[in-house]
Tab-separated table of C-alpha atoms in Angstrom:
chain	number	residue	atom	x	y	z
A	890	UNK	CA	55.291	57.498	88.189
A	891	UNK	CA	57.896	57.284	85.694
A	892	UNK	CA	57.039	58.621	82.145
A	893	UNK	CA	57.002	56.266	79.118
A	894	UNK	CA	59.225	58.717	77.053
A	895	UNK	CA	61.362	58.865	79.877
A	896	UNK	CA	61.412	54.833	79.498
A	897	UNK	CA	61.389	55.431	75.648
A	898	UNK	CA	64.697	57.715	75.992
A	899	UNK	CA	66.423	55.410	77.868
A	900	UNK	CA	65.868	52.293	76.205
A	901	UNK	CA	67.694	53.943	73.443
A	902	UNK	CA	70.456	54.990	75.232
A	903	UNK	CA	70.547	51.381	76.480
A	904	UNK	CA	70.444	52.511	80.215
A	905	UNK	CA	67.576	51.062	81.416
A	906	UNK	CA	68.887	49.077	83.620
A	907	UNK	CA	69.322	51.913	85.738
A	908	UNK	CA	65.822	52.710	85.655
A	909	UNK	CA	64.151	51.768	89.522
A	910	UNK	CA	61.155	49.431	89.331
A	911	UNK	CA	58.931	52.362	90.916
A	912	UNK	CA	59.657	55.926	91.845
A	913	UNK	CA	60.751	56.220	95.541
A	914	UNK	CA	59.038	59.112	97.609
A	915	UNK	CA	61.559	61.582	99.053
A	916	UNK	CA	59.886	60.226	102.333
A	917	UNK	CA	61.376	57.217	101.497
A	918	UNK	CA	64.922	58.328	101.611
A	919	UNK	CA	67.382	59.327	104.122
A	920	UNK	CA	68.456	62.439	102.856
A	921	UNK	CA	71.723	62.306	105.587
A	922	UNK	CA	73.015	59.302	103.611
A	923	UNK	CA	73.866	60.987	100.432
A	924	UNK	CA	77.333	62.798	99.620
A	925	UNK	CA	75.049	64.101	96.340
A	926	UNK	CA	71.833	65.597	96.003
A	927	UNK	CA	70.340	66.600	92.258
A	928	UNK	CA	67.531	68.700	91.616
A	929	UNK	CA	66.261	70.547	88.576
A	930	UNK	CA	64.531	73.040	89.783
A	931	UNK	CA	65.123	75.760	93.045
A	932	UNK	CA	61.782	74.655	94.175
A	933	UNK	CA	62.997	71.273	94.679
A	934	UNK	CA	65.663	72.565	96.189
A	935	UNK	CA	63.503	74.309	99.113
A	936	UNK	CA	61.477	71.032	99.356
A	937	UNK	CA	65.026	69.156	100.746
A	938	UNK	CA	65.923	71.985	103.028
A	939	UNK	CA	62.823	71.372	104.184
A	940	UNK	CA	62.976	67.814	104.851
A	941	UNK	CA	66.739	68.290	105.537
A	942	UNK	CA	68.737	71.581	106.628
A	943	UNK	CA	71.856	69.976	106.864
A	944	UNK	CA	71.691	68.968	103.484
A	945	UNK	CA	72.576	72.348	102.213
A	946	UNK	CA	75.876	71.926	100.819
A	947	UNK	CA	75.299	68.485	98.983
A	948	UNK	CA	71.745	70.387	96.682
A	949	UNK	CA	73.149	70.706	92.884
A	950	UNK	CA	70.369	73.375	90.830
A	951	UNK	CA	70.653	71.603	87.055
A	952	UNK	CA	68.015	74.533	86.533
A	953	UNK	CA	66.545	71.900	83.973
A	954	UNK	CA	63.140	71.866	83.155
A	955	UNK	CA	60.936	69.039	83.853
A	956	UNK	CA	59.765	66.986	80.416
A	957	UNK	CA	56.987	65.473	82.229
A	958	UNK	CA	54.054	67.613	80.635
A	959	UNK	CA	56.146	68.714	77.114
A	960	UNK	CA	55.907	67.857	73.772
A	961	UNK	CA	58.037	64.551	72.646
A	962	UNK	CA	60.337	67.303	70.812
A	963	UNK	CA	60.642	69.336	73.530
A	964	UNK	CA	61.264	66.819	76.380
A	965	UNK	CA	63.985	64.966	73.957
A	966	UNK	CA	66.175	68.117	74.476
A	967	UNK	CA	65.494	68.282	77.826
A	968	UNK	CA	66.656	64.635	78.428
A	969	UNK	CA	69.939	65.547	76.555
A	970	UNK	CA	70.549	67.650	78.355
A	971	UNK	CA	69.732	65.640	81.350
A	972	UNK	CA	72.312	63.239	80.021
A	973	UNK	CA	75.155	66.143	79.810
A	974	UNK	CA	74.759	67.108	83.327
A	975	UNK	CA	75.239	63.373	84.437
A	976	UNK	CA	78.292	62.944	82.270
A	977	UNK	CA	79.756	66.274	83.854
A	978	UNK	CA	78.853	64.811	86.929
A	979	UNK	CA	80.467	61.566	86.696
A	980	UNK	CA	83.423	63.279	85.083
A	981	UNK	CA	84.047	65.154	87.925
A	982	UNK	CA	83.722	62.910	91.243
């Protein structure tokens, strides 16, 4: 499920064209396959391991909190800050 604010907040930052038609379940994915993996929270992080030991050294912890269930406010300044982390992260590959 992907949030309408989350839709919202990207509209206006005119990226929704990289927004996926549906959410993919990490079932879905082949972990192995990725040179990156982002998660905002350590718990997250434990799920992967889970589903992929060897995928150790490609977990990045944004430690980011997730806007699902806060207030508009609140979940705004989570989603800049969302949008920092990427632009670090671009920045830097």
């Amino acid at each position: 499920f992907i949030s309408d604010l989350a839709k919202q907040f990207l509209a206006e930052e005119n990226a929704e064209k990289y927004l996926k038609a549906y959410c993919e379940s990490l079932e879905e994915k082949n972990l192995n396959e990725y040179d990156i993996i982002v998660v905002m929270e350590e718990r997250f992080k434990r799920i992967i391991l889970d589903r992929c030991p060897k995928c150790a050294s490609k977990i990045v912890v944004w430690n980011v909190e997730d806007p699902y269930f806060l207030p508009k406010s609140h979940a705004r300044r989570i989603f800049m800050q969302i949008k920092e982390k990427v632009l670090e992260l671009a920045g830097s590959s």
